XYZ file of C-alpha atoms in Angstrom:
675
model
C -26.751 -60.178 -43.398
C -23.214 -60.901 -42.417
C -21.438 -59.469 -39.437
C -20.660 -55.736 -39.622
C -16.979 -56.264 -39.102
C -13.942 -55.620 -41.302
C -15.754 -56.944 -44.420
C -18.586 -54.429 -44.301
C -16.709 -52.179 -46.702
C -15.589 -55.029 -48.998
C -17.619 -56.317 -51.932
C -18.578 -59.970 -52.077
C -16.332 -60.293 -55.135
C -13.348 -59.301 -53.029
C -14.286 -61.797 -50.376
C -14.592 -64.676 -52.825
C -11.224 -63.947 -54.388
C -9.752 -64.638 -50.991
C -11.206 -68.137 -51.044
C -9.335 -71.011 -52.688
C -10.495 -71.760 -56.232
C -9.441 -75.376 -56.287
C -11.917 -78.105 -55.303
C -12.275 -78.700 -51.593
C -12.276 -82.022 -49.862
C -15.108 -83.130 -47.678
C -12.898 -83.215 -44.623
C -10.774 -80.338 -43.333
C -9.647 -80.453 -39.762
C -6.577 -78.232 -40.022
C -6.806 -74.444 -40.209
C -6.816 -72.982 -43.695
C -3.247 -71.972 -44.329
C -3.462 -70.333 -47.758
C -2.036 -66.819 -47.158
C -4.687 -65.120 -49.288
C -7.518 -66.472 -47.157
C -6.063 -65.512 -43.768
C -8.046 -62.221 -43.454
C -11.336 -64.038 -44.108
C -10.465 -66.693 -41.564
C -9.566 -63.995 -38.998
C -12.899 -62.269 -39.628
C -14.857 -65.421 -38.839
C -12.788 -66.392 -35.831
C -13.071 -62.960 -34.166
C -16.757 -62.345 -34.897
C -19.027 -62.363 -31.844
C -21.827 -63.898 -33.976
C -22.028 -67.570 -34.866
C -20.727 -67.919 -38.444
C -20.414 -70.748 -40.982
C -19.291 -70.671 -44.635
C -21.280 -73.097 -46.776
C -20.646 -74.368 -50.307
C -23.551 -72.991 -52.276
C -23.986 -75.827 -54.802
C -22.587 -78.766 -52.831
C -25.425 -79.668 -50.439
C -24.476 -76.808 -48.147
C -21.240 -78.460 -47.007
C -19.569 -76.506 -44.175
C -16.253 -75.009 -45.318
C -15.496 -72.914 -42.201
C -16.823 -72.527 -38.643
C -15.732 -69.790 -36.262
C -14.908 -70.143 -32.585
C -18.126 -68.438 -31.493
C -20.191 -71.118 -33.267
C -18.158 -73.973 -31.782
C -18.350 -72.474 -28.280
C -22.118 -71.917 -28.455
C -22.863 -75.432 -29.784
C -20.170 -77.269 -27.795
C -19.041 -78.920 -31.068
C -15.484 -79.700 -32.102
C -14.173 -78.286 -35.363
C -13.298 -81.671 -36.889
C -16.895 -82.795 -36.372
C -18.225 -79.768 -38.258
C -15.952 -79.065 -41.242
C -17.022 -81.030 -44.352
C -20.433 -81.935 -42.899
C -23.785 -81.002 -44.403
C -25.371 -78.159 -42.463
C -28.446 -80.244 -41.659
C -26.319 -83.090 -40.286
C -25.155 -80.913 -37.408
C -28.305 -78.805 -37.111
C -29.840 -80.084 -33.872
C -30.725 -76.509 -32.993
C -34.394 -77.175 -33.399
C -37.097 -74.661 -32.763
C -39.022 -75.173 -29.574
C -42.242 -74.910 -31.573
C -41.525 -77.524 -34.277
C -38.176 -79.071 -35.147
C -39.229 -80.074 -38.677
C -40.669 -76.670 -39.316
C -37.397 -75.020 -38.234
C -35.423 -77.196 -40.644
C -37.845 -76.446 -43.458
C -37.647 -72.723 -42.771
C -33.840 -72.890 -42.827
C -33.797 -74.928 -46.053
C -36.261 -72.529 -47.679
C -34.065 -69.587 -46.720
C -30.959 -71.203 -48.248
C -32.833 -72.132 -51.439
C -34.135 -68.571 -51.694
C -30.532 -67.328 -51.580
C -29.677 -69.737 -54.419
C -32.696 -68.669 -56.430
C -32.824 -64.916 -55.761
C -29.074 -64.578 -55.179
C -29.658 -62.096 -52.364
C -29.495 -62.262 -48.586
C -32.342 -63.752 -46.613
C -33.128 -63.440 -42.901
C -35.135 -65.777 -40.690
C -37.243 -64.159 -37.985
C -36.293 -64.603 -34.333
C -37.039 -68.079 -32.996
C -36.292 -69.902 -29.776
C -33.972 -72.847 -30.338
C -33.014 -75.792 -28.168
C -29.277 -76.316 -27.819
C -28.766 -79.795 -26.365
C -25.884 -80.191 -23.961
C -22.955 -82.274 -25.220
C -22.055 -83.174 -21.677
C -24.103 -85.715 -19.753
C -26.003 -84.492 -16.757
C -26.499 -80.938 -18.030
C -29.817 -79.628 -19.281
C -30.330 -78.149 -22.730
C -30.160 -74.403 -23.357
C -33.069 -72.379 -24.698
C -31.940 -69.331 -26.672
C -33.415 -66.855 -29.150
C -31.489 -66.630 -32.417
C -31.937 -64.672 -35.598
C -30.497 -66.528 -38.616
C -29.313 -64.910 -41.833
C -27.853 -66.306 -45.080
C -25.776 -64.102 -47.366
C -24.512 -65.029 -50.867
C -20.840 -64.738 -51.864
C -19.973 -64.435 -55.572
C -16.760 -65.116 -57.457
C -15.194 -62.517 -59.829
C -17.262 -63.843 -62.725
C -20.465 -63.263 -60.799
C -21.266 -66.891 -60.003
C -22.624 -67.766 -56.573
C -19.967 -69.835 -54.810
C -20.578 -69.674 -51.052
C -23.173 -68.717 -48.490
C -22.321 -67.039 -45.189
C -24.612 -68.559 -42.581
C -24.814 -66.395 -39.444
C -26.719 -66.783 -36.185
C -27.198 -63.716 -33.945
C -28.053 -64.380 -30.316
C -31.107 -62.379 -29.179
C -32.178 -61.917 -25.574
C -35.733 -62.742 -24.602
C -37.951 -60.585 -26.884
C -40.181 -59.710 -23.968
C -37.156 -58.548 -21.999
C -35.908 -56.681 -25.051
C -39.289 -55.051 -25.405
C -39.310 -54.119 -21.728
C -35.801 -52.744 -21.955
C -36.792 -50.774 -25.029
C -39.791 -49.432 -23.135
C -37.562 -48.494 -20.188
C -35.147 -46.786 -22.567
C -37.997 -44.816 -24.107
C -39.213 -43.809 -20.639
C -35.699 -42.829 -19.594
C -35.286 -40.822 -22.775
C -38.614 -39.081 -22.175
C -37.600 -38.229 -18.606
C -34.225 -36.897 -19.690
C -35.815 -34.996 -22.562
C -38.406 -33.359 -20.335
C -36.187 -32.638 -17.309
C -33.169 -31.313 -19.205
C -31.831 -27.957 -17.996
C -31.696 -26.754 -21.604
C -34.394 -26.458 -24.216
C -34.746 -29.586 -26.387
C -36.863 -30.142 -29.478
C -37.279 -32.361 -32.531
C -37.985 -30.583 -35.817
C -38.879 -31.688 -39.297
C -36.563 -30.815 -42.167
C -38.923 -27.921 -42.925
C -38.521 -26.507 -39.398
C -41.876 -27.618 -37.956
C -42.067 -28.837 -34.370
C -42.338 -32.557 -33.653
C -41.722 -32.354 -29.939
C -40.402 -29.789 -27.430
C -39.693 -29.932 -23.706
C -40.944 -27.562 -21.016
C -37.631 -25.748 -20.682
C -37.731 -24.768 -24.362
C -41.212 -23.307 -23.887
C -39.954 -21.341 -20.868
C -37.041 -19.928 -22.852
C -39.225 -18.985 -25.818
C -41.806 -17.560 -23.434
C -44.891 -19.309 -24.775
C -46.876 -22.546 -24.435
C -46.178 -25.544 -26.654
C -49.483 -25.321 -28.499
C -48.748 -21.710 -29.403
C -45.200 -22.627 -30.418
C -46.461 -25.398 -32.717
C -48.408 -22.825 -34.694
C -45.138 -21.178 -35.735
C -42.037 -22.599 -37.389
C -38.464 -22.508 -36.175
C -37.820 -19.636 -38.585
C -40.837 -17.676 -37.310
C -39.536 -17.852 -33.749
C -35.784 -17.455 -34.077
C -35.369 -15.838 -37.508
C -38.397 -13.559 -37.959
C -37.920 -11.119 -40.828
C -34.474 -12.605 -41.493
C -34.820 -15.199 -44.283
C -31.217 -14.675 -45.365
C -29.854 -15.463 -41.919
C -32.118 -18.494 -41.649
C -30.961 -19.823 -45.019
C -27.304 -19.268 -44.139
C -27.797 -21.113 -40.856
C -29.515 -24.174 -42.348
C -27.752 -24.480 -45.700
C -24.610 -26.345 -44.488
C -26.843 -28.811 -42.633
C -29.216 -29.462 -45.515
C -26.302 -29.771 -47.923
C -24.685 -32.384 -45.699
C -21.534 -30.292 -45.277
C -21.679 -30.454 -41.487
C -23.748 -32.385 -38.986
C -24.095 -29.761 -36.238
C -24.524 -26.004 -36.493
C -24.515 -23.458 -33.670
C -25.178 -19.749 -33.395
C -26.277 -17.078 -30.932
C -29.489 -15.105 -31.405
C -31.444 -12.487 -29.499
C -34.988 -13.891 -29.278
C -37.806 -11.389 -28.806
C -40.498 -12.761 -26.499
C -44.176 -11.891 -26.738
C -43.834 -9.516 -23.761
C -41.374 -7.437 -25.754
C -38.339 -8.475 -23.738
C -35.331 -9.853 -25.573
C -33.363 -12.867 -24.403
C -30.065 -14.145 -25.763
C -30.000 -17.840 -26.667
C -27.432 -20.230 -28.097
C -28.818 -22.620 -30.727
C -27.373 -26.055 -31.545
C -28.954 -27.820 -34.542
C -28.019 -31.420 -35.436
C -29.475 -33.379 -38.364
C -30.472 -37.012 -38.088
C -30.508 -38.992 -41.350
C -32.290 -42.292 -41.802
C -31.479 -42.665 -45.478
C -28.784 -41.393 -47.751
C -29.102 -37.727 -48.713
C -32.368 -37.335 -46.795
C -32.665 -35.232 -43.648
C -35.411 -36.871 -41.616
C -35.460 -34.547 -38.621
C -33.401 -32.072 -36.614
C -32.450 -32.169 -32.943
C -32.491 -28.635 -31.518
C -30.792 -27.587 -28.280
C -31.561 -24.077 -27.004
C -29.510 -22.636 -24.146
C -30.459 -19.490 -22.236
C -27.303 -17.343 -22.250
C -28.898 -14.063 -21.174
C -26.959 -14.007 -17.890
C -23.728 -14.839 -19.703
C -24.371 -12.063 -22.217
C -25.062 -9.585 -19.434
C -21.862 -10.649 -17.700
C -19.972 -10.309 -20.975
C -21.398 -6.830 -21.471
C -20.560 -5.901 -17.877
C -17.044 -7.232 -18.346
C -16.761 -5.404 -21.644
C -17.936 -2.177 -20.011
C -15.565 -2.722 -17.086
C -12.694 -3.195 -19.531
C -13.777 -0.079 -21.389
C -13.890 1.930 -18.178
C -10.572 0.444 -17.114
C -9.287 1.047 -20.654
C -8.170 -2.574 -20.767
C -7.876 -4.507 -24.039
C -7.101 -8.180 -24.739
C -4.991 -9.691 -27.519
C -3.759 -13.119 -28.628
C -1.121 -14.185 -31.116
C -1.184 -17.834 -32.273
C 2.246 -18.847 -33.581
C 1.024 -21.997 -35.336
C -1.803 -20.397 -37.288
C -0.235 -16.915 -37.402
C -3.578 -15.462 -36.381
C -3.972 -12.338 -34.267
C -6.952 -11.447 -32.101
C -7.719 -7.965 -30.757
C -10.535 -6.748 -28.543
C -12.375 -3.541 -29.415
C -10.541 -1.617 -26.700
C -7.142 -2.291 -28.283
C -8.375 -0.783 -31.542
C -9.399 2.316 -29.581
C -6.118 2.523 -27.667
C -3.987 2.286 -30.819
C -6.386 4.438 -32.850
C -6.692 1.720 -35.500
C -9.673 1.539 -37.833
C -11.972 -1.224 -36.451
C -12.787 -2.266 -40.027
C -9.181 -3.416 -40.475
C -7.935 -6.801 -39.282
C -5.681 -6.866 -36.218
C -2.144 -5.740 -36.967
C 0.356 -8.580 -37.167
C 3.311 -8.497 -34.805
C 5.807 -6.656 -37.079
C 3.164 -4.033 -37.932
C 2.559 -3.186 -34.283
C 5.903 -1.368 -34.242
C 4.351 1.594 -36.069
C 2.205 2.349 -33.007
C 5.161 2.945 -30.658
C 7.991 5.375 -30.183
C 11.371 3.900 -31.030
C 12.492 3.721 -27.416
C 9.270 2.070 -26.252
C 9.261 -0.457 -29.109
C 12.806 -1.574 -28.340
C 11.821 -2.188 -24.731
C 8.539 -3.929 -25.600
C 10.006 -6.056 -28.407
C 12.772 -7.270 -26.095
C 10.168 -8.342 -23.526
C 8.062 -10.140 -26.167
C 11.047 -11.956 -27.678
C 12.155 -13.103 -24.241
C 8.660 -14.417 -23.509
C 8.640 -16.276 -26.844
C 12.014 -17.831 -26.109
C 11.636 -18.639 -22.412
C 7.892 -18.653 -21.889
C 7.819 -16.182 -19.012
C 5.409 -13.334 -18.371
C 6.298 -9.701 -18.967
C 5.013 -6.260 -18.067
C 6.247 -2.876 -19.188
C 5.035 0.654 -19.816
C 5.304 2.027 -23.337
C 4.451 5.185 -25.241
C 1.993 4.811 -28.133
C 1.860 7.072 -31.183
C -1.528 6.945 -32.904
C -1.972 7.456 -36.647
C -3.370 10.937 -35.944
C -0.142 11.866 -34.151
C -1.555 11.856 -30.616
C 0.390 10.074 -27.883
C -0.900 7.623 -25.295
C 0.745 5.611 -22.545
C 0.004 1.918 -21.969
C 0.945 -0.905 -19.652
C 1.565 -3.985 -21.810
C 1.310 -7.399 -20.161
C 1.780 -10.783 -21.795
C 2.387 -14.452 -21.109
C 2.987 -17.648 -23.069
C 0.517 -20.469 -23.709
C 2.249 -23.840 -23.877
C 1.369 -27.175 -25.424
C 1.484 -30.327 -23.341
C 5.013 -30.992 -24.548
C 6.102 -27.584 -23.286
C 6.385 -25.897 -26.668
C 5.057 -22.360 -26.812
C 1.806 -22.329 -28.763
C 0.820 -18.678 -28.459
C 1.167 -15.422 -26.580
C -1.725 -13.571 -25.019
C -2.060 -10.562 -22.803
C -3.603 -7.190 -22.104
C -3.011 -3.576 -23.019
C -4.188 -0.945 -20.537
C -4.388 2.746 -21.331
C -2.629 4.555 -18.468
C -2.384 7.947 -20.137
C -4.349 9.686 -17.386
C -2.086 8.181 -14.750
C 1.036 9.157 -16.673
C -0.222 12.708 -17.132
C -1.013 12.863 -13.415
C 2.462 11.533 -12.597
C 4.082 14.091 -14.871
C 1.963 16.856 -13.356
C 2.920 15.626 -9.893
C 6.602 15.591 -10.819
C 6.313 19.115 -12.156
C 4.444 20.182 -9.032
C 7.041 18.529 -6.802
C 9.819 20.229 -8.720
C 7.987 23.534 -8.401
C 7.383 22.956 -4.698
C 10.998 21.978 -4.150
C 12.089 25.155 -5.882
C 9.674 27.192 -3.790
C 10.783 25.412 -0.607
C 14.413 26.071 -1.470
C 13.549 29.691 -2.171
C 11.593 30.035 1.066
C 14.341 28.256 2.987
C 16.866 30.716 1.645
C 14.540 33.570 2.587
C 14.037 32.136 6.068
C 17.761 31.692 6.516
C 18.223 35.297 5.543
C 15.440 36.344 7.909
C 16.857 34.202 10.701
C 20.244 35.761 10.228
C 18.623 39.187 10.258
C 16.582 38.222 13.319
C 19.645 36.899 15.084
C 21.476 40.109 14.311
C 18.452 42.077 15.465
C 18.111 40.115 18.703
C 21.804 40.421 19.406
C 21.661 44.103 18.635
C 18.586 44.627 20.780
C 19.994 42.636 23.667
C 23.291 44.479 23.409
C 21.602 47.839 23.095
C 19.240 47.066 25.988
C 21.810 45.553 28.267
C 24.207 48.438 27.740
C 21.918 50.991 29.388
C 20.838 48.385 31.937
C 24.411 47.892 32.971
C 24.717 51.662 33.380
C 21.540 51.826 35.440
C 22.638 48.863 37.494
C 26.041 50.432 38.098
C 24.772 53.861 39.074
C 22.044 52.425 41.281
C 24.615 50.264 43.010
C 26.807 53.361 43.586
C 23.811 55.140 45.077
C 23.062 52.202 47.314
C 26.641 51.738 48.439
C 27.971 55.313 48.579
C 24.927 57.494 49.187
C 22.597 55.276 51.170
C 23.252 57.286 54.338
C 22.209 60.503 52.619
C 18.925 58.992 51.371
C 15.863 58.755 53.469
C 13.845 55.599 53.713
C 11.759 56.408 50.657
C 14.864 57.155 48.606
C 16.452 53.871 49.549
C 13.188 52.117 48.508
C 13.323 53.809 45.131
C 16.900 52.668 44.603
C 15.972 49.078 45.595
C 13.058 49.090 43.147
C 15.333 50.380 40.394
C 17.814 47.593 41.024
C 15.009 44.959 41.145
C 13.615 46.245 37.857
C 17.063 46.073 36.287
C 17.442 42.473 37.466
C 13.977 41.575 36.131
C 14.702 43.277 32.825
C 18.026 41.469 32.486
C 16.369 38.115 33.186
C 13.633 38.895 30.664
C 16.207 39.721 27.995
C 18.070 36.476 28.739
C 14.853 34.421 28.475
C 13.895 36.142 25.213
C 17.313 35.329 23.809
C 16.924 31.716 24.952
C 13.464 31.480 23.334
C 14.822 32.972 20.108
C 17.740 30.566 20.060
C 15.405 27.609 20.691
C 13.361 28.682 17.659
C 16.419 28.846 15.420
C 19.044 26.492 16.784
C 19.699 23.070 15.316
C 18.857 20.306 17.772
C 20.753 17.031 17.638
C 18.752 14.119 19.101
C 20.979 11.617 20.867
C 20.303 8.705 23.223
C 20.065 10.110 26.764
C 19.652 8.275 30.048
C 16.785 10.179 31.605
C 17.656 9.174 35.182
C 21.181 10.605 34.881
C 20.000 13.887 33.361
C 17.314 14.345 36.056
C 19.854 13.857 38.839
C 22.237 16.344 37.198
C 19.508 19.003 37.052
C 18.492 18.290 40.672
C 22.114 18.803 41.700
C 22.036 22.306 40.197
C 19.223 23.255 42.616
C 20.728 21.683 45.763
C 21.029 25.028 47.566
C 17.375 26.012 47.004
C 16.166 22.514 47.861
C 18.072 22.527 51.144
C 17.067 26.075 51.988
C 13.375 25.223 51.786
C 13.728 21.657 53.084
C 12.044 20.204 49.999
C 11.834 16.415 49.756
C 12.917 15.167 46.321
C 11.818 11.699 45.124
C 13.720 10.777 41.948
C 14.516 7.070 42.094
C 14.210 6.572 38.323
C 15.259 3.413 36.487
C 17.742 3.764 33.659
C 15.556 4.839 30.735
C 16.873 6.029 27.395
C 15.124 8.634 25.296
C 15.938 10.241 21.962
C 16.387 13.984 22.613
C 18.741 16.942 22.443
C 20.811 17.097 25.631
C 20.771 20.900 26.032
C 17.121 21.165 25.036
C 15.938 18.511 27.507
C 18.125 19.945 30.281
C 16.546 23.363 29.680
C 13.068 21.811 29.953
C 13.884 19.995 33.215
C 15.470 23.142 34.736
C 12.395 25.236 34.012
C 9.971 22.647 35.361
C 12.024 21.915 38.478
C 12.513 25.654 39.089
C 8.755 26.216 38.858
C 8.073 23.257 41.175
C 10.443 24.717 43.790
C 9.012 28.232 43.387
C 5.368 27.178 43.796
C 5.794 24.504 46.522
C 8.460 26.002 48.816
C 5.800 27.539 51.065
C 3.957 24.242 51.601
C 4.078 22.778 55.109
C 6.016 19.756 53.849
C 7.189 20.576 50.314
C 7.658 17.550 48.092
C 8.709 17.115 44.446
C 8.505 13.719 42.757
C 9.961 12.526 39.422
C 8.434 9.518 37.674
C 8.752 7.642 34.374
C 6.711 5.150 32.323
C 7.967 3.415 29.201
C 5.657 2.535 26.320
C 6.364 0.748 23.018
C 7.693 3.750 21.089
C 7.826 6.573 23.627
C 8.595 7.453 27.245
C 6.445 9.565 29.551
C 8.145 11.272 32.492
C 6.573 13.660 34.973
C 7.409 16.182 37.709
C 4.802 16.409 40.485
C 4.742 18.977 43.324
C 2.376 19.726 46.201
C 2.403 23.483 45.680
C -0.377 25.991 45.104
C -1.535 24.454 41.787
C -3.763 26.245 39.273
C -7.174 26.074 37.673
C -7.207 23.800 34.592
C -9.187 26.384 32.642
C -5.845 28.150 32.264
C -4.121 25.005 31.026
C -3.507 26.250 27.474
C -2.764 29.803 28.627
C 0.190 28.935 30.840
C 2.241 27.701 27.855
C 1.946 31.021 25.995
C 4.741 33.590 26.122
C 4.449 36.336 28.758
C 1.401 34.641 30.322
C 1.321 34.640 34.135
C -1.261 33.364 36.617
C 0.231 34.995 39.720
C 1.495 38.404 40.732
C 5.140 39.158 40.032
C 5.550 40.350 43.612
C 4.405 36.969 44.940
C 6.136 34.669 42.464
C 8.919 36.286 40.435
C 9.430 35.263 36.824
C 9.441 36.443 33.234
C 6.421 34.488 31.932
C 8.593 32.857 29.266
C 9.696 29.638 30.983
C 6.755 27.363 30.129
C 6.564 28.799 26.591
C 10.232 27.872 26.245
C 9.476 24.361 27.565
C 6.691 23.906 24.986
C 8.894 25.154 22.128
C 11.775 22.864 23.127
C 9.501 19.785 23.348
C 8.025 20.535 19.929
C 11.500 20.871 18.401
C 12.482 17.480 19.870
C 9.350 15.731 18.558
C 7.744 15.490 21.985
C 4.803 16.883 23.925
C 4.171 18.635 27.250
C 0.931 18.980 29.200
C -0.168 19.626 32.777
C -2.685 18.393 35.321
C -3.522 20.488 38.375
C -6.103 21.846 40.770
C -5.924 24.917 43.030
C -4.232 24.045 46.329
C -3.446 20.471 45.242
C -0.192 20.900 43.421
C 0.594 20.400 39.750
C 1.977 17.629 37.566
C 3.774 18.331 34.304
C 4.138 15.467 31.832
C 6.768 15.077 29.114
C 6.386 12.632 26.221
C 9.591 11.792 24.319
C 10.568 9.236 21.648
C 12.104 6.132 23.155
C 15.625 5.200 22.110
C 15.631 1.788 20.363
C 18.755 -0.019 21.515
C 18.253 -2.899 19.020
C 15.960 -3.833 16.130
C 13.870 -6.925 15.820
C 15.277 -8.985 12.917
C 11.700 -9.597 11.756
């Protein structure tokens, strides 16, 4: 058997035609230079086996020797070419040198007689060293002699080849180790492995396969491959095996749902590979079984999630012009699932003209530039119903950057679109209603303003008359009135004053409800000092100590509105603390991140906190009018003003321990952080 190199596919006739046909000399020390023989010479020189070409009918004269032979025997080419094989055959067997020569001669003669290749069993040969001082080599070789015929069919040459074999015992041990390693890998594999006969009967199966099938090996052996994986499905079994048995393919794969003995199904992926030992004969199959139950469950979960999300997947391969659609896309477009996916130009029929122009432009740009796209589009189904989708896509590129395909998703967003449209309609309706109500409120406010003006005018007119006549009585007729009469006149005038103040406060409260406030940056310390200055006379009269050393602090508020608040609170603080032994009123301020808190604290009579909410209601009073005059509107006006300015007011007090009123206002941002 000659070396399985380039000449394995050539006939011996072809080989011999490459050899020179003219007689050869007994000595050839130069390389063969005939162009036709160069491939044969290259074959021998590059072979890893030791090769010689012998003249078949000329005492086995050596015509060629390759480099591997010369290197292994330490011989020079000029000492080999033209010599009889047995002249340079010192490679004697360690058992018997004569016997080795006889065996070799018998093998060559058998080639001449039978005109077919002959192989000599492995023997250990002694290769004497050509250099002095070095010991001989002991190697195992397997010799073979192969005939070479000329075009007329006559035996011309013999290819003599020696294949170096490692120690047979080592080879046997290595083979044993390989078998053990194979057995370990076979048994410990994470997938099911088995060997089957061509008829589907089990030769061997690992533990994992038994676990997947759900039965012991002895029970499995009682059934065939078809019984286990294709029960009651002979057609499917035949379709699966036919390409393998026919030699059309070497490996076949499929996915099956295997029903275990306990009644539970499990999804498996089958890989079947045939192993042939002779032409056209399938000797056995290698079966790989993979448990894909978890993968199938995940696929089903993903499929269900996509269905719930109304999300479909598609792919368009430009090279093969194939289109792939998921089931959800068929549902979204209303296309018959029995039909193949629509090709790109056909997809236009599922869109309104406006939406298709927008979508097609995005797709063409992605095809040209390779970028991703996303756009909403309106779908028109074959039944005439309309749906809304979000179409997303991106390009798949080859290694060289060329665009191979497009793929993407289609999500049904009809519910969202309908909700958006309903929301827009609702907003439009609400805006119309708000505009209508605003107009009505403006009309009512104008009417209320006219009413308040009219009422105040109509009330103050008589009050002015009463005030005038009572003043005349007091000034011109006081001497004619007794003490009781003068008291009556004084009460009348006090009532007129109270009524006038009440009307003024009601007008102020009404204006605060309706007026337009204009928040501006205000320095709180300046405004507090201005309000304090307005009460200088009362403060001095009652010797009240004012503490108002406030830092410059800016707030966002309406100037008139905040001044009104401070006047009312300071007026109340003076009114309720002026009878203290050492009356004191303190202003304070604390700045936070987005707001400012300022307070006014007095050491007056205070109040019970159970009335905390009550004091900010209109016309609510905690003290007798005779003791502490007032209209009962001031704190209600303070609360209304703070609400209109986006602030808050609250109090903290205890009977006999004074009261503190807090104001919370938006801080004025003098600059913005660039971040």
